[in-house]
Short mmCIF file of C-alpha atoms and ligand atoms in Angstrom, two decimals:
data_model
loop_
_atom_site.label_atom_id
_atom_site.label_comp_id
_atom_site.label_asym_id
_atom_site.label_seq_id
_atom_site.Cartn_x
_atom_site.Cartn_y
_atom_site.Cartn_z
CA MET E 4 78.34 103.38 86.02
CA ILE E 5 81.43 102.39 87.99
CA ASP E 6 84.43 104.58 87.25
CA PHE E 7 87.27 102.17 88.07
CA ASP E 8 90.51 103.47 86.57
CA PRO E 9 93.35 101.81 88.47
CA TYR E 10 95.89 104.15 86.84
CA SER E 11 94.28 107.47 87.70
CA ILE E 12 95.68 109.64 90.47
CA GLU E 13 92.10 110.28 91.69
CA PHE E 14 91.67 106.55 92.22
CA HIS E 15 94.99 106.29 94.06
CA ASN E 16 94.10 109.25 96.25
CA ASP E 17 91.07 107.39 97.54
CA PRO E 18 90.17 104.04 95.98
CA TYR E 19 87.78 103.02 98.76
CA PRO E 20 84.48 104.50 97.48
CA VAL E 21 85.06 102.78 94.10
CA TYR E 22 85.86 99.51 95.85
CA LYS E 23 82.58 99.73 97.77
CA GLN E 24 80.66 100.23 94.56
CA LEU E 25 82.43 97.22 93.03
CA ARG E 26 81.62 95.00 96.03
CA ASP E 27 77.99 96.07 96.10
CA GLU E 28 77.16 96.33 92.41
CA ALA E 29 79.63 94.18 90.50
CA PRO E 30 81.54 91.75 92.74
CA VAL E 31 82.95 90.18 89.57
CA TYR E 32 83.62 93.20 87.40
CA PHE E 33 84.71 93.10 83.78
CA HIS E 34 86.94 96.05 82.89
CA ALA E 35 86.50 96.21 79.12
CA PRO E 36 89.28 98.69 78.23
CA LEU E 37 91.87 96.69 80.18
CA ASN E 38 90.26 93.34 79.31
CA ILE E 39 90.52 92.13 82.91
CA TYR E 40 88.16 90.89 85.60
CA ALA E 41 88.24 92.16 89.19
CA ILE E 42 87.01 90.32 92.30
CA SER E 43 86.36 92.53 95.30
CA ARG E 44 84.49 90.74 98.12
CA TYR E 45 86.52 89.37 100.99
CA ALA E 46 85.23 85.78 100.84
CA ASP E 47 85.81 85.58 97.08
CA VAL E 48 89.33 87.01 97.32
CA VAL E 49 90.27 84.54 100.06
CA GLU E 50 88.84 81.64 98.06
CA ALA E 51 90.72 82.71 94.91
CA HIS E 52 94.00 82.84 96.86
CA ARG E 53 93.32 79.38 98.23
CA ASP E 54 92.45 77.91 94.84
CA ASN E 55 95.81 78.36 93.14
CA GLU E 56 94.96 75.71 90.53
CA THR E 57 92.12 77.80 89.13
CA TYR E 58 93.81 81.17 89.66
CA SER E 59 97.30 80.86 88.27
CA SER E 60 100.11 83.29 89.09
CA ALA E 61 102.21 82.34 86.07
CA GLY E 62 100.67 85.10 83.94
CA GLY E 63 102.03 87.71 86.36
CA VAL E 64 100.63 89.34 89.48
CA THR E 65 100.23 92.95 88.38
CA ILE E 66 97.48 94.34 86.12
CA GLU E 67 99.78 94.28 83.13
CA GLY E 68 101.41 90.93 83.94
CA THR E 69 104.67 92.10 82.38
CA GLU E 70 106.66 90.16 84.97
CA ALA E 71 105.20 86.83 83.75
CA GLY E 72 107.80 84.22 82.90
CA GLY E 73 110.36 85.88 85.18
CA ALA E 74 112.28 84.04 87.84
CA SER E 75 110.33 85.39 90.83
CA LEU E 76 108.71 83.04 93.28
CA ILE E 77 105.55 85.11 93.10
CA THR E 78 104.95 84.21 89.41
CA LYS E 79 105.51 80.47 89.76
CA ASP E 80 102.80 77.83 89.98
CA ILE E 81 102.96 74.37 91.55
CA PRO E 82 105.13 72.29 91.21
CA GLU E 83 108.00 74.72 90.53
CA HIS E 84 106.88 77.11 93.25
CA ARG E 85 107.08 74.42 95.95
CA TRP E 86 110.84 73.86 95.88
CA HIS E 87 111.81 77.52 95.68
CA LYS E 88 109.41 78.52 98.45
CA ALA E 89 110.50 75.65 100.71
CA LEU E 90 114.09 76.72 100.36
CA VAL E 91 113.59 80.38 101.23
CA THR E 92 111.15 79.52 104.00
CA LYS E 93 113.87 77.33 105.55
CA VAL E 94 116.12 80.35 105.82
CA PHE E 95 113.56 83.09 106.50
CA THR E 96 112.40 81.77 109.87
CA ARG E 97 110.40 83.54 112.55
CA GLU E 98 113.37 83.06 114.92
CA ARG E 99 115.86 84.62 112.52
CA MET E 100 113.53 87.59 111.96
CA GLY E 101 112.85 87.93 115.70
CA ALA E 102 116.59 88.15 116.31
CA MET E 103 116.60 91.31 114.16
CA GLU E 104 114.52 93.26 116.72
CA PRO E 105 117.40 95.02 118.53
CA PHE E 106 118.88 96.06 115.18
CA VAL E 107 115.49 97.33 113.95
CA ARG E 108 114.91 99.27 117.17
CA GLU E 109 118.32 100.88 117.21
CA LEU E 110 117.93 101.88 113.58
CA CYS E 111 114.49 103.41 114.23
CA VAL E 112 115.81 105.50 117.08
CA LYS E 113 118.77 106.69 115.02
CA LEU E 114 116.62 107.64 112.02
CA LEU E 115 113.94 109.36 114.09
CA GLU E 116 116.40 111.34 116.20
CA LYS E 117 118.20 112.53 113.10
CA ALA E 118 114.99 113.39 111.23
CA ALA E 119 113.61 115.32 114.20
CA GLU E 120 116.59 117.67 114.16
CA LYS E 121 114.81 119.42 111.28
CA ASP E 122 111.66 121.53 111.84
CA GLU E 123 110.00 119.51 109.16
CA PHE E 124 111.24 116.25 107.67
CA ASP E 125 110.09 113.83 105.00
CA PHE E 126 108.45 110.94 106.80
CA VAL E 127 108.83 108.70 103.74
CA ASN E 128 112.40 109.31 102.62
CA ASP E 129 113.99 110.15 105.97
CA PHE E 130 112.33 107.31 107.86
CA ALA E 131 109.88 104.90 106.22
CA VAL E 132 112.14 103.98 103.28
CA GLN E 133 115.42 104.00 105.18
CA LEU E 134 114.22 101.58 107.83
CA PRO E 135 113.14 98.55 105.72
CA LEU E 136 115.82 99.19 103.12
CA SER E 137 118.58 99.04 105.75
CA VAL E 138 116.97 96.06 107.48
CA ILE E 139 116.57 93.95 104.34
CA SER E 140 120.01 95.02 103.14
CA GLU E 141 121.51 93.91 106.43
CA LEU E 142 119.59 90.66 106.35
CA ILE E 143 120.52 89.70 102.82
CA GLY E 144 123.89 91.44 102.82
CA ILE E 145 123.61 94.37 100.40
CA PRO E 146 126.60 96.63 100.99
CA GLU E 147 125.86 100.28 101.82
CA GLU E 148 127.03 101.66 98.47
CA PHE E 149 124.48 99.57 96.52
CA ARG E 150 121.42 100.52 98.58
CA HIS E 151 120.41 103.74 96.89
CA ASP E 152 120.47 102.04 93.47
CA ILE E 153 118.43 99.11 94.76
CA HIS E 154 115.64 101.44 95.92
CA TYR E 155 115.77 103.39 92.66
CA PHE E 156 115.62 100.22 90.51
CA ALA E 157 112.77 98.83 92.59
CA ASN E 158 110.66 101.96 92.16
CA MET E 159 111.39 102.15 88.45
CA MET E 160 110.37 98.54 87.95
CA LEU E 161 107.11 99.03 89.81
CA ALA E 162 106.36 102.42 88.25
CA ARG E 163 103.41 102.94 85.93
CA GLY E 164 101.91 105.86 84.08
CA GLU E 165 104.33 108.73 83.66
CA VAL E 166 107.51 106.68 83.49
CA ASP E 167 109.02 105.95 80.08
CA PRO E 168 109.18 102.15 79.41
CA ALA E 169 112.70 102.58 78.00
CA GLN E 170 113.79 103.93 81.38
CA ILE E 171 112.21 100.94 83.12
CA TYR E 172 114.03 98.57 80.78
CA LYS E 173 117.32 100.37 81.47
CA ALA E 174 116.72 100.09 85.23
CA GLN E 175 116.01 96.37 84.86
CA LYS E 176 119.28 95.78 83.01
CA ALA E 177 121.26 97.84 85.52
CA SER E 178 119.58 95.96 88.34
CA ASP E 179 120.49 92.54 86.81
CA ALA E 180 124.12 93.62 86.55
CA THR E 181 124.11 94.83 90.17
CA TYR E 182 122.77 91.52 91.47
CA ALA E 183 125.24 89.47 89.40
CA GLU E 184 128.03 91.56 90.89
CA LEU E 185 126.65 91.12 94.41
CA ILE E 186 126.58 87.34 94.02
CA ARG E 187 130.19 87.24 92.85
CA TYR E 188 131.10 89.42 95.82
CA ARG E 189 129.24 87.28 98.34
CA ARG E 190 130.72 84.01 97.03
CA ALA E 191 134.15 85.55 97.55
CA HIS E 192 133.21 87.03 100.97
CA PRO E 193 130.69 84.66 102.66
CA ARG E 194 129.15 85.87 105.93
CA ASP E 195 126.27 85.09 108.25
CA ASP E 196 123.43 86.44 106.11
CA VAL E 197 120.40 85.07 104.30
CA ILE E 198 122.03 85.02 100.86
CA THR E 199 125.13 83.14 102.07
CA LEU E 200 122.77 80.65 103.75
CA LEU E 201 120.76 80.31 100.54
CA MET E 202 123.99 79.69 98.62
CA ASN E 203 124.84 76.81 100.94
CA THR E 204 121.42 75.20 101.52
CA GLU E 205 120.70 72.01 99.57
CA LEU E 206 117.17 70.75 98.90
CA GLU E 207 115.55 68.17 96.66
CA ASP E 208 114.08 69.94 93.60
CA ASP E 209 110.96 69.06 91.51
CA GLN E 210 113.00 66.47 89.56
CA GLY E 211 114.13 64.69 92.76
CA VAL E 212 117.69 66.05 92.49
CA VAL E 213 119.32 67.32 95.67
CA ARG E 214 121.09 70.51 94.67
CA LEU E 215 122.09 74.07 95.46
CA LEU E 216 120.63 77.18 93.78
CA THR E 217 122.29 78.29 90.56
CA ASP E 218 123.66 81.86 90.29
CA GLU E 219 120.67 82.83 88.19
CA GLU E 220 118.22 81.48 90.76
CA LEU E 221 120.14 83.21 93.52
CA ALA E 222 119.97 86.53 91.66
CA ALA E 223 116.19 86.09 91.40
CA ARG E 224 115.89 85.47 95.17
CA PHE E 225 118.12 88.45 95.84
CA LEU E 226 116.06 90.77 93.65
CA GLU E 227 112.69 89.68 94.99
CA LEU E 228 113.78 89.91 98.61
CA ALA E 229 115.30 93.34 98.09
CA VAL E 230 112.21 94.67 96.31
CA ALA E 231 109.49 92.91 98.30
CA GLY E 232 111.45 93.48 101.49
CA HIS E 233 111.22 97.23 101.44
CA GLU E 234 108.62 98.49 98.96
CA THR E 235 105.57 97.42 100.92
CA VAL E 236 106.88 98.24 104.41
CA SER E 237 107.96 101.71 103.26
CA LYS E 238 104.40 102.33 102.10
CA ALA E 239 102.70 100.74 105.13
CA ILE E 240 104.40 102.96 107.73
CA PRO E 241 103.30 106.31 106.21
CA ASN E 242 99.81 104.89 105.53
CA GLY E 243 99.68 104.05 109.24
CA ALA E 244 100.87 107.52 110.29
CA VAL E 245 98.15 109.16 108.22
CA ALA E 246 95.51 106.83 109.69
CA MET E 247 96.63 107.70 113.23
CA GLN E 248 96.33 111.35 112.45
CA ARG E 249 92.85 110.95 111.00
CA PHE E 250 91.76 108.96 114.05
CA PRO E 251 93.37 110.67 117.08
CA SER E 252 91.51 108.46 119.55
CA GLU E 253 93.45 105.46 118.18
CA ARG E 254 96.78 107.17 118.67
CA GLN E 255 95.72 107.92 122.24
CA LYS E 256 94.74 104.27 122.81
CA LEU E 257 98.26 103.20 121.82
CA LEU E 258 99.83 105.79 124.12
CA ASP E 259 97.65 104.58 126.99
CA ASP E 260 98.05 100.86 126.35
CA PRO E 261 101.26 99.69 124.63
CA SER E 262 99.96 96.11 124.52
CA LEU E 263 97.83 97.26 121.56
CA PHE E 264 100.79 97.80 119.21
CA ALA E 265 100.79 94.30 117.69
CA GLY E 266 97.06 94.56 116.89
CA ALA E 267 97.57 98.09 115.56
CA VAL E 268 99.97 96.71 112.93
CA GLU E 269 97.24 94.40 111.63
CA GLU E 270 94.76 97.27 111.60
CA ILE E 271 97.15 99.54 109.66
CA LEU E 272 97.50 96.83 107.04
CA ARG E 273 93.78 96.13 106.91
CA PHE E 274 92.72 99.76 106.81
CA ASP E 275 95.07 100.85 104.03
CA PRO E 276 96.97 97.86 102.63
CA PRO E 277 100.13 98.76 100.70
CA SER E 278 99.64 95.79 98.36
CA GLN E 279 96.25 96.59 96.84
CA LEU E 280 95.77 93.80 94.35
CA GLN E 281 97.10 90.42 93.31
CA GLY E 282 96.86 89.50 89.65
CA ARG E 283 95.96 86.01 88.49
CA THR E 284 94.97 84.25 85.25
CA ALA E 285 91.95 81.94 85.13
CA ALA E 286 93.16 78.42 84.32
CA ARG E 287 89.56 77.32 83.55
CA ASP E 288 86.17 78.96 83.12
CA VAL E 289 84.93 80.09 86.56
CA THR E 290 81.40 81.26 87.33
CA LEU E 291 80.93 83.50 90.33
CA HIS E 292 77.93 85.71 91.22
CA GLY E 293 76.43 84.84 87.83
CA VAL E 294 79.46 86.04 85.84
CA THR E 295 81.71 83.63 83.95
CA ILE E 296 85.39 84.46 83.84
CA PRO E 297 86.59 82.64 80.73
CA LYS E 298 89.72 80.52 80.86
CA GLY E 299 92.85 82.58 80.08
CA TYR E 300 91.45 85.92 81.33
CA ARG E 301 93.49 88.08 83.68
CA THR E 302 91.68 88.41 87.00
CA MET E 303 92.59 90.86 89.75
CA LEU E 304 92.03 89.95 93.39
CA LEU E 305 91.33 93.36 94.94
CA THR E 306 92.87 93.07 98.41
CA GLY E 307 92.23 96.76 99.09
CA ALA E 308 88.52 96.17 98.50
CA ALA E 309 88.41 92.89 100.45
CA THR E 310 89.82 94.42 103.64
CA ARG E 311 87.01 97.01 103.67
CA ASP E 312 84.22 94.52 103.02
CA GLU E 313 81.34 95.18 105.41
CA ARG E 314 80.28 91.54 104.94
CA LYS E 315 83.39 90.62 106.94
CA PHE E 316 84.34 93.67 109.05
CA GLU E 317 82.11 95.77 111.24
CA ALA E 318 82.42 99.48 110.40
CA PRO E 319 85.26 98.74 107.95
CA ASP E 320 85.99 102.41 107.20
CA VAL E 321 86.84 103.06 110.84
CA PHE E 322 90.46 102.69 111.91
CA ASP E 323 90.29 100.80 115.21
CA VAL E 324 93.56 99.60 116.76
CA ALA E 325 91.70 97.39 119.23
CA ARG E 326 89.70 95.62 116.51
CA ASP E 327 89.54 91.84 116.67
CA ASN E 328 92.20 90.79 114.20
CA ASP E 329 91.32 89.12 110.94
CA MET E 330 92.96 85.74 111.43
CA VAL E 331 93.49 85.26 107.70
CA SER E 332 95.35 88.59 107.38
CA ILE E 333 94.56 88.66 103.68
CA TYR E 334 96.76 91.76 103.18
CA PHE E 335 99.71 89.30 103.28
CA GLY E 336 98.09 87.07 100.66
CA TYR E 337 96.91 83.56 101.46
CA GLY E 338 97.64 80.00 100.38
CA ILE E 339 100.84 79.03 98.62
CA HIS E 340 101.94 82.58 97.81
CA ARG E 341 101.43 83.91 101.32
CA CYS E 342 104.03 86.56 102.07
CA LEU E 343 107.45 85.27 103.02
CA GLY E 344 108.24 88.44 104.96
CA ILE E 345 105.28 88.44 107.37
CA HIS E 346 107.32 88.19 110.56
CA LEU E 347 109.79 90.80 109.43
CA ALA E 348 107.13 93.22 108.17
CA ARG E 349 105.14 92.96 111.41
CA LEU E 350 108.27 93.51 113.46
CA GLU E 351 109.37 96.58 111.49
CA ILE E 352 105.97 98.29 111.55
CA ARG E 353 105.42 97.58 115.24
CA VAL E 354 108.86 98.84 116.29
CA ALA E 355 108.55 101.90 114.01
CA PHE E 356 105.36 103.03 115.76
CA GLN E 357 106.55 102.07 119.24
CA GLU E 358 109.63 104.24 118.83
CA LEU E 359 107.82 107.06 117.04
CA LEU E 360 105.01 107.38 119.57
CA SER E 361 107.16 106.92 122.64
CA ARG E 362 109.43 109.79 121.49
CA PHE E 363 107.13 112.07 119.55
CA PRO E 364 103.56 111.38 120.67
CA ASP E 365 102.26 114.53 118.98
CA PHE E 366 103.91 113.96 115.62
CA GLU E 367 102.04 115.65 112.81
CA VAL E 368 101.97 114.60 109.14
CA PHE E 369 100.66 116.70 106.26
CA PRO E 370 98.94 114.40 103.75
CA ASP E 371 97.69 117.45 101.78
CA ARG E 372 101.27 118.13 100.80
CA ALA E 373 102.22 114.48 100.23
CA THR E 374 103.17 113.03 96.86
CA ARG E 375 101.26 109.91 96.00
CA VAL E 376 102.81 107.23 93.79
CA VAL E 377 100.91 105.46 91.06
CA LEU E 378 102.39 101.99 91.13
CA SER E 379 100.74 99.02 89.54
CA ASN E 380 99.57 97.30 92.71
CA VAL E 381 101.12 99.25 95.54
CA ARG E 382 99.37 102.13 97.32
CA GLY E 383 101.42 104.70 99.14
CA MET E 384 103.31 107.95 99.14
CA SER E 385 106.73 108.93 97.88
CA SER E 386 106.94 111.93 100.23
CA LEU E 387 105.01 113.01 103.32
CA PRO E 388 105.96 116.15 105.28
CA CYS E 389 106.12 115.59 109.04
CA ARG E 390 106.78 117.61 112.19
CA ALA E 391 107.99 115.60 115.14
CA GLY E 392 106.51 117.96 117.74
CA ALA E 393 107.34 118.00 121.44
CA ARG E 394 109.56 115.16 122.56
CA THR E 395 108.89 112.82 125.46
CA TYR E 396 112.00 112.34 127.58
CA MET E 397 112.55 108.75 128.61
C1 LIG K 424 103.74 95.28 105.04
C2 LIG K 424 104.57 94.59 104.34
C3 LIG K 424 104.21 93.54 103.35
C4 LIG K 424 103.02 93.28 102.73
C5 LIG K 424 101.69 94.00 102.91
C6 LIG K 424 103.23 92.15 101.85
C7 LIG K 424 102.26 91.58 101.06
C8 LIG K 424 102.43 90.46 100.30
C9 LIG K 424 101.38 89.79 99.54
C10 LIG K 424 99.94 90.27 99.47
C11 LIG K 424 101.93 88.73 98.94
C12 LIG K 424 101.18 87.69 98.07
C13 LIG K 424 101.32 87.99 96.61
C14 LIG K 424 100.46 87.08 95.74
O1 LIG K 424 99.71 86.26 96.24
O2 LIG K 424 100.54 87.22 94.51
C15 LIG K 424 103.33 88.69 99.28
C16 LIG K 424 104.23 87.77 98.82
C17 LIG K 424 105.59 87.83 99.06
N1 LIG K 424 106.23 88.68 99.94
FE1 LIG K 424 105.38 90.16 101.02
N2 LIG K 424 104.54 91.77 101.94
C18 LIG K 424 105.17 92.58 102.85
C19 LIG K 424 106.49 92.51 103.25
C20 LIG K 424 107.41 91.63 102.76
C21 LIG K 424 108.78 91.53 103.19
C22 LIG K 424 109.42 92.38 104.30
C23 LIG K 424 109.37 90.55 102.43
C24 LIG K 424 110.77 90.03 102.43
C25 LIG K 424 111.57 90.06 103.38
C26 LIG K 424 108.36 90.02 101.55
C27 LIG K 424 108.56 89.01 100.63
C28 LIG K 424 107.58 88.40 99.89
C29 LIG K 424 107.82 87.34 98.93
C30 LIG K 424 109.17 86.74 98.56
C31 LIG K 424 106.57 86.97 98.41
C32 LIG K 424 106.28 85.89 97.37
C33 LIG K 424 105.86 84.63 98.08
C34 LIG K 424 105.38 83.54 97.13
O3 LIG K 424 105.09 83.83 95.96
O4 LIG K 424 105.31 82.38 97.57
N3 LIG K 424 107.18 90.69 101.78
N4 LIG K 424 103.62 89.75 100.13
#
């Protein structure tokens, strides 16, 4: 019997033994109570990402699929997806993200120095949330006074389990109003940021019409960038800190050889990916490993299981910062929905650990006292006590 309950706190505390059982015993698993299928082996997950005609995103990308029919890029299929993605990709370039590095570094230093003034600080709220939230806010132009609400709305919308659906609905409404207000504000006060650029970039749409984004479309881009731009990074950084603590030799390798930081980012994301699953809907009957997923059934691509697949990775449960990188980097998705924020996410995580380790090489986190969040497809913590320890003077 496989006890796969994606909403239980026990599962969120350590989903990896269940994932192994799924890969070994039921690579295409039917979860009767939730009426969903789950695919867990690396090769199958990659193939499902690639085959976006068979595995549609239009039914939503979480287990529940409640976001289906919304304006987000992530829930659009071809052809609609193509235009919207091309437009944001035009603005979200590697060069533009690379230019953020000095800002990201300065912010990291400021946050870490301030946090370390306390004997014990909260690694999540004092550092890992503040960093990506400020970076994405700067990039897309969210004024300071809106930022707290944006983080609150994002968490409410992704929350599952204990949270009252009425509260989620209220947060959604408040969030819509906030974004409408932000767009009015930005039209009146244009500046050199991603949203102003999006407002002024014309592209030929699916109907062959060259046009600008409407206010409604802009609000959708705003919301998805604000949410996607900080939720995952703020989970990835604490996941990485815990991994470094569990595997001290890897922390030491980074201290000895700073050229390993870029690879360490990939290993953090492989070892404990913040985005644990991508939901799809079968657009036709598909037979895999002798199981037929009937057309119309919700099917989860278990990224968290795929990145620990021993068929692909040697000793997958070992955190190894010098591991040969997985070139597909499936933790960022693959195919048409591949993450838009890859360059930014990699930059933020790399700089966060460079600055943390170069200042506080002996930092200590206390996962036993952490609070874990049960979000539909995101794995991470909402608080993690940390002691900075002795400082290195540079
Ligand atoms: C460690 C950090 C991150 C991880 C692990 C991550 C992961 C992912 C994954 C797995 C997908 C594919 C979803 C699917 O196929 O259904 C995705 C899509 C997306 N991500 Fe990220 N992401 C991260 C950071 C970011 C950042 C910083 C941004 C924005 C600045 C961002 C924006 C997006 C957007 C807009 C999409 C939808 C793309 C599309 O549907 O074409 N992500 N991300």
